[in-house]
Each structure stands twice: as C-alpha cells, then as structure tokens.
Amino acid sequence: MRLALGCALGAALMLSACGSSTAAPAESPATQVDAGAVASADACPEGPPAGGPLADVWVAFDGFVGTIVNDTGAGVWVSNDNGRPLEETPRTPCFLDAGKSAAFASSARALLSVSLTATDRSGTRIELWDRGDGDPTARVSAFRQNPPAKNCGSPWVSWRKSLIVNEPLDLEARAGTGYSGEARVTLVDDQDAARTFTGQDERFLEEWRRVDVAVIQVGTCS
C-alpha cells in the first residue's frame, strides 16, 4: 500500500513539474517585434549602391548621392521622397538604427524624410537642391503626412544655404511651435561617387554631387 501511494505521489509531482515548465513558453517572434524589434527586411540597404526607398534615379543632369548617418541616438525611419507631392501616398520608409549609415541616390534633388515611426509619419526633412548654375544648397524643415499632410516652415526654415566643398554645414531650424530638427551636411569632392552610389555608368551622372548627411535630431510638425 505504501509503495503504491508513493508511486502515485511521484507521478503527480512529475505531472506538476511538467505543467510548470510549459506554463511560461519562450517569447514568440511576434512578441519580440511588438517589444520594439525591427525585422531585418525593414532595414535600409547599406550600399553603395543605394537601394530601397533611398534610391530614386532617372535621367537628369543634376542629382545627389551620398550617405545618410543616424546620429540621433535612437532608431529612425527614412525615405527619399523626391518627386512625390506631399499629399500623395508616401513611400514606405526603411529603418536606420542608431549609429548606422545607408547610401542614397536622387535625381534633380534629394528630399530625405526622417521620422521616429514608420506610419503616420511626422519629423524632419533634409532637402538638397542643385540648379546647375552655382553651389548646391541645403535646408532643413519639418513635415507631417497624416492628417492632413503639411510642410512646417517659416521664412528662416525655407532659406536654402549654399554648400562649400569639404566644409560641414550645420542646419537647425524651428517651424512654428514644432521643432523641425537638426542635421549636418557636407559637400564631398568625389568624382566617382555618382556611378558608385547609383550602380550605373551613364553620361548624365557627370554633374551629380555627393553630399553626406548626418541626422542629429528629429523634430516635429505640429
């Protein structure tokens, strides 16, 4: 009798132990994503050449290539929205982790949109512009996509500042009650950059410029 009772109690303890081991399963991938992890497929292609939402290349005799570096201390979502009106469906951004960099390539001008979220985006926009009749220019402003889509600006924000080769330019601006952000842009003397960053070997790339962009702070558009 004592032997039978001991076996029964042992079996019960074993079942209890098994139950406790399955009560707290390992964290699922879905839970990990919900906790803030970003799928590798969402990461910006490092490049060069540029790829994903940071590449917008078509035949144009002016354009920009370069690297965008995330110096904000937190992960951001970026896209090159050149040629896309604000009210249109925005490009799906890619994720750029803190301290990481990625290549971009853009015909005519570059319009780099940086936000802390992948959807309902609001943040900082770095615009690079080159009319081909002087030094290229840059400016920082703010944007909001939904709802309604708008650019945030003031007379100070809308001024474009000229870039001089190998002289970093710090851009910082406020837009109304919302802070539009801060970036450092550098015009680099690199004759082969256009072909390297686009992955193409076309004559129209001869006048393209390389500008490296470091995002220091992401702002808002209220």
Coordinates of C-alpha atoms in Angstrom, one line a residue:
M1 CA 0.0 0.0 0.0
R2 CA 2.8 2.4 0.9
L3 CA 4.6 1.6 -2.3
A4 CA 1.5 2.3 -4.4
L5 CA 0.8 5.6 -2.6
G6 CA 4.4 6.7 -3.1
C7 CA 4.3 5.9 -6.9
A8 CA 1.0 7.9 -7.2
L9 CA 2.5 10.9 -5.4
G10 CA 5.6 10.7 -7.6
A11 CA 3.6 10.6 -10.7
A12 CA 1.6 13.6 -9.5
L13 CA 4.7 15.6 -8.8
M14 CA 6.1 14.7 -12.2
L15 CA 3.0 15.9 -13.9
S16 CA 3.1 19.1 -11.8
A17 CA 6.7 19.8 -12.8
C18 CA 5.9 19.2 -16.5
G19 CA 3.0 21.6 -16.2
S20 CA 5.1 24.3 -14.7
S21 CA 7.7 24.0 -17.4
T22 CA 5.2 24.7 -20.2
A23 CA 3.3 27.4 -18.4
A24 CA 5.9 30.1 -19.4
P25 CA 6.8 29.4 -23.1
A26 CA 9.7 31.2 -24.7
E27 CA 9.0 34.7 -26.1
S28 CA 7.5 34.4 -29.6
P29 CA 8.8 36.3 -32.6
A30 CA 5.6 38.3 -32.7
T31 CA 6.1 39.4 -29.1
Q32 CA 9.7 40.3 -29.8
V33 CA 8.5 42.5 -32.7
D34 CA 5.8 44.1 -30.6
A35 CA 8.5 44.9 -28.0
G36 CA 10.4 47.1 -30.5
A37 CA 12.5 44.7 -32.6
V38 CA 12.6 45.6 -36.3
A39 CA 12.6 42.9 -39.0
S40 CA 15.8 42.7 -41.0
A41 CA 13.8 43.1 -44.2
D42 CA 12.8 46.7 -43.0
A43 CA 16.4 47.8 -42.5
C44 CA 17.8 50.3 -45.0
P45 CA 20.2 48.7 -47.6
E46 CA 23.7 49.8 -46.5
G47 CA 25.1 50.2 -50.0
P48 CA 26.5 51.6 -52.1
P49 CA 24.8 51.4 -54.5
A50 CA 21.7 52.9 -53.0
G51 CA 18.6 50.8 -52.8
G52 CA 15.1 50.6 -51.4
P53 CA 13.3 53.9 -50.6
L54 CA 16.5 55.8 -50.6
A55 CA 17.1 55.4 -54.4
D56 CA 15.2 57.5 -56.9
V57 CA 17.2 57.6 -60.1
W58 CA 16.1 58.7 -63.5
V59 CA 17.7 60.6 -66.4
A60 CA 18.6 64.1 -65.0
F61 CA 21.7 66.1 -65.5
D62 CA 21.7 67.2 -61.8
G63 CA 21.4 65.0 -58.8
F64 CA 22.7 63.9 -55.5
V65 CA 24.3 60.8 -54.0
G66 CA 25.8 60.2 -50.6
T67 CA 25.3 58.6 -47.2
I68 CA 22.8 59.4 -44.5
V69 CA 24.0 58.7 -41.0
N70 CA 21.8 58.3 -37.9
D71 CA 23.4 60.3 -35.1
T72 CA 20.2 60.8 -33.1
G73 CA 20.9 58.0 -30.6
A74 CA 17.7 56.2 -31.5
G75 CA 16.4 54.2 -34.5
V76 CA 14.7 56.3 -37.2
W77 CA 12.7 55.6 -40.4
V78 CA 13.9 57.3 -43.6
S79 CA 12.9 57.7 -47.2
N80 CA 13.8 59.8 -50.2
D81 CA 10.6 61.4 -51.3
N82 CA 12.0 63.4 -54.2
G83 CA 9.4 63.9 -57.0
R84 CA 6.5 62.9 -54.7
P85 CA 4.0 65.6 -53.7
L86 CA 3.3 65.6 -50.0
E87 CA -0.4 64.7 -50.5
E88 CA 0.4 61.5 -52.4
T89 CA 0.8 58.1 -50.8
P90 CA 4.3 58.3 -49.2
R91 CA 7.0 55.8 -49.9
T92 CA 7.4 53.1 -47.4
P93 CA 10.4 54.0 -45.3
C94 CA 13.3 51.8 -44.2
F95 CA 14.7 51.6 -40.7
L96 CA 18.1 53.1 -39.9
D97 CA 19.4 52.1 -36.5
A98 CA 21.3 54.4 -34.2
G99 CA 24.9 54.9 -35.4
K100 CA 24.2 53.2 -38.8
S101 CA 24.5 54.7 -42.3
A102 CA 23.0 54.0 -45.7
A103 CA 23.6 55.2 -49.2
F104 CA 21.1 57.4 -51.1
A105 CA 20.8 58.4 -54.8
S106 CA 18.4 61.0 -56.1
S107 CA 17.8 62.7 -59.5
A108 CA 17.5 66.5 -59.6
R109 CA 17.2 67.0 -55.8
A110 CA 17.0 64.8 -52.7
L111 CA 14.2 65.1 -50.1
L112 CA 15.2 62.9 -47.2
S113 CA 12.3 62.4 -44.7
V114 CA 13.2 61.2 -41.2
S115 CA 10.8 60.2 -38.5
L116 CA 10.6 58.1 -35.4
T117 CA 7.7 56.0 -36.6
A118 CA 7.1 54.0 -39.8
T119 CA 3.5 55.1 -40.2
D120 CA 1.6 58.4 -39.6
R121 CA 5.0 60.0 -40.0
S122 CA 6.0 63.4 -38.7
G123 CA 9.6 64.6 -38.5
T124 CA 12.5 66.2 -40.2
R125 CA 13.1 66.7 -43.9
I126 CA 16.5 67.5 -45.4
E127 CA 16.3 68.9 -48.9
L128 CA 19.3 69.1 -51.3
W129 CA 18.9 71.2 -54.3
D130 CA 21.1 72.0 -57.4
R131 CA 20.0 74.2 -60.3
G132 CA 23.3 73.7 -62.0
D133 CA 24.2 77.4 -62.0
G134 CA 26.1 77.6 -58.7
D135 CA 26.8 75.8 -55.5
P136 CA 24.2 73.2 -54.4
T137 CA 22.1 74.2 -51.5
A138 CA 20.5 72.5 -48.5
R139 CA 17.8 73.2 -45.9
V140 CA 16.0 71.6 -43.0
S141 CA 12.3 71.7 -42.4
A142 CA 9.6 69.6 -40.9
F143 CA 6.8 67.5 -42.3
R144 CA 3.6 65.7 -41.3
Q145 CA 1.9 63.1 -43.5
N146 CA -1.5 62.5 -41.8
P147 CA -4.0 64.1 -41.4
P148 CA -3.8 66.5 -43.2
A149 CA -0.4 66.4 -44.8
K150 CA 1.6 69.5 -44.5
N151 CA 5.0 71.1 -44.5
C152 CA 6.0 73.1 -41.5
G153 CA 8.1 76.2 -42.2
S154 CA 8.9 79.8 -41.6
P155 CA 10.9 82.3 -43.5
W156 CA 14.0 81.1 -41.8
V157 CA 13.3 77.4 -42.5
S158 CA 12.7 78.0 -46.2
W159 CA 16.0 79.7 -46.8
R160 CA 18.4 77.4 -48.6
K161 CA 22.1 77.6 -47.6
S162 CA 24.9 77.1 -50.1
L163 CA 27.3 74.2 -49.6
I164 CA 31.1 74.5 -50.0
V165 CA 33.3 71.5 -50.7
N166 CA 34.6 69.8 -47.6
E167 CA 33.0 72.4 -45.2
P168 CA 30.4 70.8 -43.0
L169 CA 27.3 72.9 -42.6
D170 CA 25.1 72.6 -39.5
L171 CA 21.4 73.2 -40.2
E172 CA 19.0 73.8 -37.4
A173 CA 15.5 75.2 -37.6
R174 CA 12.3 75.8 -35.8
A175 CA 8.9 75.7 -37.5
G176 CA 6.2 77.4 -35.6
T177 CA 5.6 75.6 -32.3
G178 CA 7.2 72.4 -33.6
Y179 CA 10.9 71.9 -33.7
S180 CA 11.9 70.9 -37.2
G181 CA 15.2 69.1 -36.3
E182 CA 18.9 69.3 -36.9
A183 CA 21.3 67.9 -39.5
R184 CA 24.9 68.3 -40.7
V185 CA 25.6 68.2 -44.4
T186 CA 28.9 68.0 -46.2
L187 CA 29.6 68.5 -49.9
V188 CA 32.3 66.0 -50.8
D189 CA 34.7 66.2 -53.7
D190 CA 34.3 62.7 -55.1
Q191 CA 34.2 62.4 -58.9
D192 CA 33.3 58.7 -58.9
A193 CA 30.6 58.9 -56.3
A194 CA 27.6 59.1 -58.7
R195 CA 28.5 55.9 -60.5
T196 CA 29.4 54.1 -57.3
F197 CA 26.2 55.1 -55.5
T198 CA 23.8 54.6 -58.4
G199 CA 25.4 51.5 -59.7
Q200 CA 25.1 52.9 -63.2
D201 CA 27.6 54.2 -65.8
E202 CA 25.7 56.9 -67.7
R203 CA 26.8 60.2 -69.1
F204 CA 24.1 62.1 -67.4
L205 CA 25.7 61.4 -64.0
E206 CA 28.8 63.5 -64.7
E207 CA 27.4 66.6 -62.9
W208 CA 25.9 64.9 -59.9
R209 CA 27.2 65.9 -56.5
R210 CA 28.0 63.8 -53.4
V211 CA 26.6 65.2 -50.1
D212 CA 26.9 63.3 -46.9
V213 CA 24.1 63.9 -44.3
A214 CA 24.2 63.3 -40.6
V215 CA 20.9 63.5 -38.8
I216 CA 21.5 64.8 -35.3
Q217 CA 17.9 65.4 -34.0
V218 CA 14.5 64.6 -35.3
G219 CA 11.9 67.3 -34.9
T220 CA 8.1 67.5 -35.2
C221 CA 5.5 69.2 -37.3
S222 CA 2.6 70.4 -35.1

